[in-house]
Coordinates of C-alpha atoms in Angstrom, one line a residue:
X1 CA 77.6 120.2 99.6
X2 CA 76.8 122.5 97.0
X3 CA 73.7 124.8 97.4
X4 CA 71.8 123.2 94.5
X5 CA 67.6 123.0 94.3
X6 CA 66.6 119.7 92.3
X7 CA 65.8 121.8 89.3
X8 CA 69.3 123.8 89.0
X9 CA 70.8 120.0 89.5
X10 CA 68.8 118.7 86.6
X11 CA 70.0 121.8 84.3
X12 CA 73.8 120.7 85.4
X13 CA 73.2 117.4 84.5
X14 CA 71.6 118.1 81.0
X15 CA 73.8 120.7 80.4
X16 CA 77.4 118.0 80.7
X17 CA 75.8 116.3 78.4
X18 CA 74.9 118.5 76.1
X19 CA 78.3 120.1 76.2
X20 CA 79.7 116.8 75.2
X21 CA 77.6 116.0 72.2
X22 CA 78.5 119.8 71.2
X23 CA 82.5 119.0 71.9
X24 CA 81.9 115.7 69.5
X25 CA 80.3 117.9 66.6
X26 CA 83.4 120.1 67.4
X27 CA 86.3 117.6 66.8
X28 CA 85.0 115.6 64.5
X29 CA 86.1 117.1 61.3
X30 CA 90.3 117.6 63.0
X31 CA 90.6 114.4 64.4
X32 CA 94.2 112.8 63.1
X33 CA 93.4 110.0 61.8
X34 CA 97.4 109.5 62.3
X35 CA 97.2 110.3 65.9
X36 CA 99.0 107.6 68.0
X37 CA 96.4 107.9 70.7
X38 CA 93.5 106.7 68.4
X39 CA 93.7 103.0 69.4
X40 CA 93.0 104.5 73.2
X41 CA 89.4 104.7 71.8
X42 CA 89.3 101.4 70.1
X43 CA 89.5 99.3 73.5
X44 CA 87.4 100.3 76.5
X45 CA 89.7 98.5 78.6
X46 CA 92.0 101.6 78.9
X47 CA 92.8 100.5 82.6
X48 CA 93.0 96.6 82.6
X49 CA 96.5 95.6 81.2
X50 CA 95.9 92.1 81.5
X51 CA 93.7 92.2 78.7
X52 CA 95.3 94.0 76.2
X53 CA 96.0 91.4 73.6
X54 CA 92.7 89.7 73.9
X55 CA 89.9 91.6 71.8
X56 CA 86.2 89.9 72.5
X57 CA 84.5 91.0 69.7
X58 CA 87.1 89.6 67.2
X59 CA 86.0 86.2 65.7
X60 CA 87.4 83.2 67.7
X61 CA 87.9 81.2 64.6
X62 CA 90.5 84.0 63.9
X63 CA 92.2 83.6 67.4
X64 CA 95.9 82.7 66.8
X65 CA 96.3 82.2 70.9
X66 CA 94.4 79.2 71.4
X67 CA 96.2 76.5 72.9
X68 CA 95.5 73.6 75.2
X69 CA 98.7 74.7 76.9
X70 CA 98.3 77.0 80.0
X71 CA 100.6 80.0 79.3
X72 CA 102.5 81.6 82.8
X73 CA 104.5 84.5 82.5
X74 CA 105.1 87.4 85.1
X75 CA 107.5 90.2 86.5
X76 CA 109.8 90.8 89.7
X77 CA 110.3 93.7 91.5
X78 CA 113.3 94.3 93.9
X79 CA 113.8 97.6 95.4
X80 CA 115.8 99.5 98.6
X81 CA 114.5 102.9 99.2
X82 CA 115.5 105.4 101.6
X83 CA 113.6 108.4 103.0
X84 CA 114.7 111.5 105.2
X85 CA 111.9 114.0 106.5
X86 CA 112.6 117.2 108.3
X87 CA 109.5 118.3 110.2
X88 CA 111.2 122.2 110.5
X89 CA 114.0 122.7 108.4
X90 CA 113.2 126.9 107.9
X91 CA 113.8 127.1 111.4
X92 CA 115.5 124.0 113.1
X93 CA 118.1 123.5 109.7
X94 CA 118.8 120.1 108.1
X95 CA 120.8 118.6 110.4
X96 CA 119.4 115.4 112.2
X97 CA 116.1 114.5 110.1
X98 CA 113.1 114.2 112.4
X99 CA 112.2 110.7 111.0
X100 CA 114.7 108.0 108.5
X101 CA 113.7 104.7 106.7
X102 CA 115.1 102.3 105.0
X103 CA 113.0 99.8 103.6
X104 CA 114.0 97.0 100.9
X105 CA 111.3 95.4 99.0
X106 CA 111.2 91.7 97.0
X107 CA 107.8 90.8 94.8
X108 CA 106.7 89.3 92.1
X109 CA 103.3 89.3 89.8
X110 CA 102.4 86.0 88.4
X111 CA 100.0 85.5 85.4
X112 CA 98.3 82.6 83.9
X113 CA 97.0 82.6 80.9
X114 CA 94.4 79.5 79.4
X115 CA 92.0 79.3 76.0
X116 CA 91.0 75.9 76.1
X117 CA 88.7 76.9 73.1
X118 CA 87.9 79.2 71.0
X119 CA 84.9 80.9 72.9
X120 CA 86.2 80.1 76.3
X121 CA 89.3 81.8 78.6
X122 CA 90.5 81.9 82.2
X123 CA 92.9 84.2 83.5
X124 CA 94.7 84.6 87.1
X125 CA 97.0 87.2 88.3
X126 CA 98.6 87.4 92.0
X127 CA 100.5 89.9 93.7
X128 CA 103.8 88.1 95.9
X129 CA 105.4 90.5 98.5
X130 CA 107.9 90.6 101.1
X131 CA 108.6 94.0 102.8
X132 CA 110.8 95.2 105.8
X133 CA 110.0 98.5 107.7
X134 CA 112.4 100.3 109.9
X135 CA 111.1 103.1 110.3
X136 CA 111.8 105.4 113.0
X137 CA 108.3 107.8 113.6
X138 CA 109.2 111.8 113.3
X139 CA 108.0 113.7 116.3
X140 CA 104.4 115.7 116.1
X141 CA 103.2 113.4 113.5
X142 CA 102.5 110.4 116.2
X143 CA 98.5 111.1 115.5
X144 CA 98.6 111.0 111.9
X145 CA 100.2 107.9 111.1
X146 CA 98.2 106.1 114.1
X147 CA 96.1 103.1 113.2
X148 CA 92.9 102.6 114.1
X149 CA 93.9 99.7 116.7
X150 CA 97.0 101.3 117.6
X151 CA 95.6 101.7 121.0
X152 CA 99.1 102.4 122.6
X153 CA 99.6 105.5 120.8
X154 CA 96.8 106.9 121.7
X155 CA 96.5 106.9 125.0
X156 CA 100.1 108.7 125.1
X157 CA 97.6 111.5 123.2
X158 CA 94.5 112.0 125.6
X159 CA 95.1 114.1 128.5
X160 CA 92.6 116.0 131.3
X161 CA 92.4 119.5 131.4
X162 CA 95.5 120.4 133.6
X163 CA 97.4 118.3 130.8
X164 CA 98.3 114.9 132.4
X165 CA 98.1 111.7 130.8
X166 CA 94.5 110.2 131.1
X167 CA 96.1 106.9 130.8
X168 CA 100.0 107.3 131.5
X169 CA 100.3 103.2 131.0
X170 CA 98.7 103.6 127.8
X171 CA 95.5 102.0 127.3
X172 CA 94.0 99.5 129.3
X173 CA 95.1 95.8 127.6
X174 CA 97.4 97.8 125.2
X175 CA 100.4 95.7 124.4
X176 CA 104.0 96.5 125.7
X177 CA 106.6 98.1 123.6
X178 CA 110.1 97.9 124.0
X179 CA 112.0 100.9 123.2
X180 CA 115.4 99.1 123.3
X181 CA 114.3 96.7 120.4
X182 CA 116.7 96.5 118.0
X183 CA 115.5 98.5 114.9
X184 CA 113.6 96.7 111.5
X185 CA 112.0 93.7 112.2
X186 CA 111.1 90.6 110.4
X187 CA 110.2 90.4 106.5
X188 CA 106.3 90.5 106.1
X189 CA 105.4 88.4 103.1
X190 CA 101.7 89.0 101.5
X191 CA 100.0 86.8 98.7
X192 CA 97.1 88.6 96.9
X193 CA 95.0 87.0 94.5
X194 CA 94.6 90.5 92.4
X195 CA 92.7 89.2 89.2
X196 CA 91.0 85.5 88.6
X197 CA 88.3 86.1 86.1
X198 CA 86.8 83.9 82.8
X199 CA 85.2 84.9 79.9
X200 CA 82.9 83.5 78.0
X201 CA 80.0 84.0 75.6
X202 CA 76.4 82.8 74.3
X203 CA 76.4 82.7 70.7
X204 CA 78.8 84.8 69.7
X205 CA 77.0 87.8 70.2
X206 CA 76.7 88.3 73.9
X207 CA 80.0 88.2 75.9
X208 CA 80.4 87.6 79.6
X209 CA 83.6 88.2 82.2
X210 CA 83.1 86.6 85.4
X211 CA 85.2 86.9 88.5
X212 CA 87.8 89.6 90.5
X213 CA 88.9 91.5 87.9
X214 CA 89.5 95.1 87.2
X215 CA 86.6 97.2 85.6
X216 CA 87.0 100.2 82.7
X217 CA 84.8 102.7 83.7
X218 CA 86.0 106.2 84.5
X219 CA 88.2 107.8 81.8
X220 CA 90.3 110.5 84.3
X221 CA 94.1 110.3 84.5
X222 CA 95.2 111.6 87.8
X223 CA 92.0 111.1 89.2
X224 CA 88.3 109.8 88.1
X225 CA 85.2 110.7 90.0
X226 CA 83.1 108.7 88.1
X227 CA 85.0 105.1 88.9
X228 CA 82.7 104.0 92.0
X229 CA 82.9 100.2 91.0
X230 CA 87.0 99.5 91.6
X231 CA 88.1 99.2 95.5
X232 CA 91.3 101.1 95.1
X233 CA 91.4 104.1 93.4
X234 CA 93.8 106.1 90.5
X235 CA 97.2 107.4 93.0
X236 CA 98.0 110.5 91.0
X237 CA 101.3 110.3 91.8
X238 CA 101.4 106.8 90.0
X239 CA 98.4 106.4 87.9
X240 CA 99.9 103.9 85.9
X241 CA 99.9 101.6 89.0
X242 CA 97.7 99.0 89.8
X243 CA 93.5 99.6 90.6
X244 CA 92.3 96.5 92.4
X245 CA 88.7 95.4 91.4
X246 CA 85.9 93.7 92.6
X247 CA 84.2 90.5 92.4
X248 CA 81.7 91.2 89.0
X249 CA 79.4 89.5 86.3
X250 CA 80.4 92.1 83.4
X251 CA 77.7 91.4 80.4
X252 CA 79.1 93.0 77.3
X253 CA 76.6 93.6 73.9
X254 CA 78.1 95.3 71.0
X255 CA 76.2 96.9 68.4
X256 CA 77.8 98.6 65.4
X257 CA 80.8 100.3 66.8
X258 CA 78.9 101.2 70.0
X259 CA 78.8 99.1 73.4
X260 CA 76.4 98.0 76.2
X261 CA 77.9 97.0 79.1
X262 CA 76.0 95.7 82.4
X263 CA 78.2 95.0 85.4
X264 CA 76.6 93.3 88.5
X265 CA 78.9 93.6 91.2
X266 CA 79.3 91.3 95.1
X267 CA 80.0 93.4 97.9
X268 CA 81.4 91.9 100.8
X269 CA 79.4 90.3 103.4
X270 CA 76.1 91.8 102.0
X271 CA 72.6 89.9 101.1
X272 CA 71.2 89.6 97.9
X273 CA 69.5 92.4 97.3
X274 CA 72.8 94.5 97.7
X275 CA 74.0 93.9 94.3
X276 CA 75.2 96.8 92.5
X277 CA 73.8 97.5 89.6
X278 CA 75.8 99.4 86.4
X279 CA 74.8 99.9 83.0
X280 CA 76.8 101.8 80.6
X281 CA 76.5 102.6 77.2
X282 CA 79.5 103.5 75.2
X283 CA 78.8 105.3 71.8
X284 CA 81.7 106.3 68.8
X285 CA 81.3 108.8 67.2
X286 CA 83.8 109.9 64.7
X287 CA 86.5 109.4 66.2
X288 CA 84.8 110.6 69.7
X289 CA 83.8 108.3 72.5
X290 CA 81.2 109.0 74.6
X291 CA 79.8 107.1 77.6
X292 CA 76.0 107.7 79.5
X293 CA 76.5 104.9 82.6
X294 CA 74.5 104.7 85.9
X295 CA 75.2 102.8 89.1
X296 CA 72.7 101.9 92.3
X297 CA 73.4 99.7 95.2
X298 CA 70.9 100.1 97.9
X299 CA 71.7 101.9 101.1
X300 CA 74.2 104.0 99.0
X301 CA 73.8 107.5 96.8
X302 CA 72.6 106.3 93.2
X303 CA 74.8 108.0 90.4
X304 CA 74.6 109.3 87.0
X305 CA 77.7 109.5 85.0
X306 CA 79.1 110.8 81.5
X307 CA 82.2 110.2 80.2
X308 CA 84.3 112.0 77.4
X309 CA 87.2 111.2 75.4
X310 CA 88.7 112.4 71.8
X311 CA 92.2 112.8 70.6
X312 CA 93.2 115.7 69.7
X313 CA 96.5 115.9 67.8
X314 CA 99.2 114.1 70.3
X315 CA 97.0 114.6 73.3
X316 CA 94.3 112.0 74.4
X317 CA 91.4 114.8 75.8
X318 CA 88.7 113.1 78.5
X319 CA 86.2 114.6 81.1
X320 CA 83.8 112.9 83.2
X321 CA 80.6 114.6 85.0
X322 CA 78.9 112.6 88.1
X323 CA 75.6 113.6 89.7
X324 CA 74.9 111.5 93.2
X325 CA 71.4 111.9 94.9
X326 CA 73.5 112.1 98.8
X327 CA 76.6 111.5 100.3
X328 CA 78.3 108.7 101.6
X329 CA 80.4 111.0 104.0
X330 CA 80.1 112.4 107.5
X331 CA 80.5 116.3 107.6
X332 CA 81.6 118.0 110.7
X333 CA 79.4 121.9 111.3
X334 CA 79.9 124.2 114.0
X335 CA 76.9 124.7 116.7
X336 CA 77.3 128.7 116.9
X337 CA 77.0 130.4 120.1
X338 CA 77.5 129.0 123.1
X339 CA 76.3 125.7 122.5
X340 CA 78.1 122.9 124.0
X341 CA 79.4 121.1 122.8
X342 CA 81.1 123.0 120.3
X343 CA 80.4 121.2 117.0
X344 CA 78.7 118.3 115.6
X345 CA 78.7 115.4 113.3
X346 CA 75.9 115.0 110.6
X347 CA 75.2 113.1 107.3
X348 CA 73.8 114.2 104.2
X349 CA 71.6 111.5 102.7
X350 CA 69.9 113.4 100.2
X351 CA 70.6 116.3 97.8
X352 CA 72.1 116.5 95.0
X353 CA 76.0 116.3 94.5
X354 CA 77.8 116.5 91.5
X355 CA 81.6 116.0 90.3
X356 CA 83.6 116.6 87.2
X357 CA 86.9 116.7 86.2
X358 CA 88.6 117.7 82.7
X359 CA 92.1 117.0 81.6
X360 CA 94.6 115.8 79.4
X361 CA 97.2 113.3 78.3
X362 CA 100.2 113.1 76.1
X363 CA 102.6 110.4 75.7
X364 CA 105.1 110.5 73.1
X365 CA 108.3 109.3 71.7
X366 CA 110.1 112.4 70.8
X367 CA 113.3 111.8 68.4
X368 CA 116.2 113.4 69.7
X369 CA 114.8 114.3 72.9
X370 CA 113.5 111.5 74.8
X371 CA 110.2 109.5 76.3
X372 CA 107.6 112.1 77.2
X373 CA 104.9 112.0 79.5
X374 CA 102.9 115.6 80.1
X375 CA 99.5 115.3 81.7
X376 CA 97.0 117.6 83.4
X377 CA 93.8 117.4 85.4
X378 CA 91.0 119.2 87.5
X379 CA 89.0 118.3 89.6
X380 CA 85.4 119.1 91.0
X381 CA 84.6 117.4 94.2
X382 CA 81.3 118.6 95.5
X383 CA 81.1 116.5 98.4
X384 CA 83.8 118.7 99.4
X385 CA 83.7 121.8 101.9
X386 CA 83.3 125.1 100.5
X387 CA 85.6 126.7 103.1
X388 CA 88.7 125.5 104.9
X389 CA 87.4 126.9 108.5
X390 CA 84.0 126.5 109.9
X391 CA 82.0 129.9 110.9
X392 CA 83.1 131.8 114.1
X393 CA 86.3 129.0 114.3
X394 CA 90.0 129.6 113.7
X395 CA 90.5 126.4 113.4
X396 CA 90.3 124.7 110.2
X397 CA 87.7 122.2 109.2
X398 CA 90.6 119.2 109.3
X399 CA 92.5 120.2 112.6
X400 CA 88.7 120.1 114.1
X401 CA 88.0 116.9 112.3
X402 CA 91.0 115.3 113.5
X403 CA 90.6 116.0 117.0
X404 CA 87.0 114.7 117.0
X405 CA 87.7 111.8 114.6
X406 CA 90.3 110.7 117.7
X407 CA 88.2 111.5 120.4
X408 CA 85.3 109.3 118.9
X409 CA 87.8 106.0 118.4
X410 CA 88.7 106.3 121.8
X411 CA 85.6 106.2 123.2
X412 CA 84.6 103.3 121.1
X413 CA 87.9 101.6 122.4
X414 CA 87.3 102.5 125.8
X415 CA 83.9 101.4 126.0
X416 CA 83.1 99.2 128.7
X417 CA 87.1 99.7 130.5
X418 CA 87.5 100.4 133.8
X419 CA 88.3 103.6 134.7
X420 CA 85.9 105.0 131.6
X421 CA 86.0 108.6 131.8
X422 CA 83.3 110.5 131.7
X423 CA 84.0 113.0 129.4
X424 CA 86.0 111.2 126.6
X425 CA 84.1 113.2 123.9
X426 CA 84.3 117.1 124.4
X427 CA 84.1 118.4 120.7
X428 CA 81.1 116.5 119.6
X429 CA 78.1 114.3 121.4
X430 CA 78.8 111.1 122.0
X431 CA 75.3 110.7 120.0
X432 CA 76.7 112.3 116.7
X433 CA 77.3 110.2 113.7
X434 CA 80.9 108.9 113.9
X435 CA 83.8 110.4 111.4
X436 CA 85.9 107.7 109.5
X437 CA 89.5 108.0 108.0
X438 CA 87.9 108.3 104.6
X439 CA 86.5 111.7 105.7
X440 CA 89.5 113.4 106.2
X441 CA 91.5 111.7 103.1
X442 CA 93.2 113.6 100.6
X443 CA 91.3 114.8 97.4
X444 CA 88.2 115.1 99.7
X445 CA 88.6 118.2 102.4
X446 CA 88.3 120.8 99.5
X447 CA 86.0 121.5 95.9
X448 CA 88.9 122.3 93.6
X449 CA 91.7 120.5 92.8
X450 CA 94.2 120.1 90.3
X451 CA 97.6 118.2 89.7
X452 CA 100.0 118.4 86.8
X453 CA 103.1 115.4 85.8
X454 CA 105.7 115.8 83.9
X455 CA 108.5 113.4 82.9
X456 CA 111.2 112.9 80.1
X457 CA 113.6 109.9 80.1
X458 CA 116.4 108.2 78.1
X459 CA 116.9 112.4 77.8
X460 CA 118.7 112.9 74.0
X461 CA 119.9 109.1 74.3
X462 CA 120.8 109.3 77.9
X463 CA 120.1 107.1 80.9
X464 CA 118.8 110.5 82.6
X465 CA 115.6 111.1 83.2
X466 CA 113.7 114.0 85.3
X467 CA 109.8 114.5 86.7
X468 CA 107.8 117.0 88.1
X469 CA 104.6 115.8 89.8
X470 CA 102.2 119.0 91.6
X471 CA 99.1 119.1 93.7
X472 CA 97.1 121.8 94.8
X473 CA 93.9 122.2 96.7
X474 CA 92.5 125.6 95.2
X475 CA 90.1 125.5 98.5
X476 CA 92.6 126.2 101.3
X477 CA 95.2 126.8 98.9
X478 CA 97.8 124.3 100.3
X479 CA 99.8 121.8 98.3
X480 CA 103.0 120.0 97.6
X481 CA 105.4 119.7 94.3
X482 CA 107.8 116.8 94.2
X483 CA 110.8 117.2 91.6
X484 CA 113.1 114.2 90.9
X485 CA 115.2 112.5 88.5
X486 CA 116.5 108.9 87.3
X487 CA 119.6 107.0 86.1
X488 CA 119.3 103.8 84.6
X489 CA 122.7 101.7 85.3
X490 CA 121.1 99.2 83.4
X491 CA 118.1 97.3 81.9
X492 CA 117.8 96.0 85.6
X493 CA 119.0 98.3 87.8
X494 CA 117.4 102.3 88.1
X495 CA 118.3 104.8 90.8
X496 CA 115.7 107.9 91.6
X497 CA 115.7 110.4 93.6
X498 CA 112.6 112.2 94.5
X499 CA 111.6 115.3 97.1
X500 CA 108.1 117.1 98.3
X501 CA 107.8 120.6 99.6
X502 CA 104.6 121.3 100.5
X503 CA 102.9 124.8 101.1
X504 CA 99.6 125.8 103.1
X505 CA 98.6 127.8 105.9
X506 CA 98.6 125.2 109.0
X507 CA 95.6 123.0 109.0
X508 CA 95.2 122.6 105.3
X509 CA 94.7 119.8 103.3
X510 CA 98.7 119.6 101.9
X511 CA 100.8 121.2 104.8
X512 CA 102.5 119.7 107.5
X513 CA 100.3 116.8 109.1
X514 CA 101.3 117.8 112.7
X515 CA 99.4 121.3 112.8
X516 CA 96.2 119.2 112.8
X517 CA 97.4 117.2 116.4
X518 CA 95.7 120.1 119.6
X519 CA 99.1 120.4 121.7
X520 CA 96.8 120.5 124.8
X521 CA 95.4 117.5 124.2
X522 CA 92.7 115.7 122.3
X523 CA 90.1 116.1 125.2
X524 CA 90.1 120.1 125.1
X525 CA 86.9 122.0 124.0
X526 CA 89.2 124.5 122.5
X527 CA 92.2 122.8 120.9
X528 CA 95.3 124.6 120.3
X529 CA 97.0 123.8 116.9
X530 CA 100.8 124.1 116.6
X531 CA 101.9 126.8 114.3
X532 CA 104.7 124.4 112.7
X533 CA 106.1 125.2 108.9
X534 CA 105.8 122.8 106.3
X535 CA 107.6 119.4 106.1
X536 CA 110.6 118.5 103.9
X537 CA 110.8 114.7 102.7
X538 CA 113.6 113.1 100.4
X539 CA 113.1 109.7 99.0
X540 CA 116.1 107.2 97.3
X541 CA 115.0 104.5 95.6
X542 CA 117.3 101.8 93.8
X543 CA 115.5 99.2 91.3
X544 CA 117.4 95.9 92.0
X545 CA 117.0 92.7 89.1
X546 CA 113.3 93.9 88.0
X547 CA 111.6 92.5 84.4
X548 CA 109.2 90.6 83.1
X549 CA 109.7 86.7 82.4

């Protein structure tokens, strides 16, 4: 948490937006009014493609897409991808990779579209999947890719003090495995309802959206702080992918060429009074949008939010600035001294906590060179640590986290088993607030981030096409960069080719996953962290038969 009193928080706040009214004074008198990424400001649905030829505010008597027929239309995706990884290829070589996939994958996205009337629409979208997995699991990286319920694995991880399995059967009631099993397995086939929505309106001047459906709100790229309604969120890596939303009442006033919206959104299994509540207000000016929003849901940090976004040229400019009164997270602080145990868990309910992230965008159809995509982003987290080790520790803040974070689920599964041991929990006390997966995520360990992508296909009239997708946490200074290129055989059928080196100090946010697992055991009060170099991964993927229909 940032060291921040409530007045120096309030000065922060006022001053984002004042800096954004003065960058709208700024670029009002060079905005290109030829600049292709002016319609970006016209719709404040940047995010929700299965909207984007149906305008609410436009006069239903003017709708040409009226029907009494129910429209369906939809896309399928077929893919085979392979993947090599080399847990230590400075030292070991690239002989026989550590761990090697091969995964094929068969889906399809189906969309219905009906306007029974002029004032009245339902839409539906679902997601069809069937997936294979044969993946063989690298050595060292057993702890990392462990499920919570993978009970199994874990017990192979806790040992006593001299070293020896606490549970050399595994976990009591843990299932079997057969290590002879033929490798892959049987297709599993997943039907999602992603988007199931209606819109409607009273008199023509107020104009309602009801149902799952995903909600506008940030305006970030590679990452957006300030989206706290949608339950998936932006995968910088693919930010044009899907973002799954919630169930919502989205009330929508327009007034001149500015907007009110009020969204109203379910959680899951909650009572009434744990409705979140989200008013945003989305002015124009010039050629400038700027968004003041706010969101409360009880039990969970209130936040302010403002929103910025202006072309400029060929670039689409945006920034976003969040202030949250608390955290939703679970830190992890060292004791100091002698104390035992060692560390402990805490949450920070109150204080202030801000975010913000600037960046850019630029997609263009260059003649003679290609499709260009060239975006850039920082990022702000101030939920995040200052520091990648805790004070007096040589550990870092995620190997420490990781060992407790394991420690803690195996106590919770082994509550109530015969044998229990008595001293499951040696990091933390079994008292302490418990750490989740979400606390040791990615984009959350450090304060600074930022992430650049570059692509360029159909090269000078080619099928060839190359990207260049980076990440680095300017925290601990770790990070990955994953080059690759493209050939497009045809219309339906797309090979890429794709590889991440990552960098970091062991421990960090980016480097190899395995220098967070203690190699004395999860139960030790001072874990031992392997010293192992940073991974190697390559990933082929061929696009089989995909397009729309």
């Amino acid at each position: 948490m940032i060291t921040l009193n409530a007045s120096a928080a309030k000065l922060l706040f006022i001053g984002l937006l004042l800096s954004c009214v003065l960058l709208t004074g700024a670029w009002a008198q060079d905005f290109d009014e030829d600049d292709p990424f002016a319609s970006l400001f016209e719709d404040d649905d940047m995010f929700d493609d299965v909207d984007e030829d149906f305008d609410p505010f436009a006069d239903p008597a003017d709708d040409p897409l009226v029907s009494d027929a129910v429209v369906w239309s939809g896309r399928f995706l077929g893919s085979l991808g392979a993947a090599w990884t080399w847990l230590d290829p400075w030292g070991e070589g690239v002989g026989e990779p550590d761990a090697a996939s091969l995964t094929p994958g068969v889906g399809a996205d189906l969309r219905f579209d009906a306007r029974p009337s002029r004032d009245y629409r339902v839409l539906g979208s679902f997601q069809i999947r069937a997936s294979a997995d044969g993946t063989t699991a690298p050595a060292g990286l057993d702890g990392i890719a462990l499920g919570e319920n993978d009970l199994a694995a874990l017990g192979e991880l806790l040992v006593n003090g001299d070293g020896d399995p606490l549970f050399p059967g595994g976990l009591p009631d843990a299932p079997d495995t057969d290590d002879d099993a033929p490798a892959g397995g049987s297709p599993t086939i997943e039907l999602s309802v992603f988007e199931l929505f209606a819109d409607f309106n009273w008199d023509e001047r107020v104009f309602f959206r009801f149902g799952k459906h995903t909600i506008s709100w940030g305006v970030g790229f590679l990452f957006s702080p300030a989206d706290v309604l949608n339950l998936t969120a932006i995968d910088p890596q693919n930010p044009d992918g899907d973002i799954e939303g919630p169930v919502s009442l989205r009330t929508r006033i327009p007034f001149g060429s500015n907007t009110a919206n009020l969204y109203l959104v379910v959680p899951d299994n909650a009572e009434p009074r744990d409705l979140a509540i989200a008013p945003q207000l989305l002015f124009e000016i010039g050629e400038t949008e700027l968004g003041v929003a706010g969101w409360y849901q009880r039990r969970r940090p209130p936040r302010g939010i403002l929103t910025l976004r202006r072309g400029v040229g060929a670039f689409d400019v945006f920034a976003e600035g969040v202030l949250a009164w608390g955290s939703e997270r679970t830190y992890l602080e060292a004791r100091g001294g002698d104390d035992d145990p060692p560390f402990r868990t805490v949450r920070r309910d109150d204080g202030l906590f801000p975010g913000a992230t600037i960046g850019f965008r630029r997609l263009d159809d260059i003649e003679g060179l290609g499709n260009l995509l060239f975006a850039g982003q920082y990022l702000y987290n101030g939920e995040g640590y200052a520091t990648n080790t805790l004070p007096g520790r040589d550990e870092t803040v995620l190997q420490i986290a990781t060992a407790v974070l394991f420690q803690q689920a195996a106590a919770a599964a082994l509550a109530g088993t015969v044998p229990e041991p008595d001293d499951l929990i040696s990091l933390v006390s079994p008292d302490d607030p418990t750490l989740a997966f979400s606390d040791i995520a990615p984009l959350t360990a450090g304060r600074h981030y930022a992430a650049l992508t570059t692509g360029l296909t159909d090269i000078a009239g080619s099928r060839f096409g190359v990207t260049v997708f980076g990440i680095i946490n300017m925290t601990d200074w770790s990070g990955f960069v994953s080059p690759g290129f493209s050939y497009r055989f045809t219309d339906r059928m797309n090979l890429s080719a794709t590889t991440a080196l990552n960098f970091g100090r062991p421990g960090s946010e980016f480097a190899n996953p395995a220098t967070r697992i203690p190699s004395d055991g999860l139960l030790s009060t001072n874990p031992v962290f392997p010293d192992t170099r940073p991974i190697i991964s390559v990933n082929l993927s061929l696009s089989l038969g995909g397009g729309s229909f």
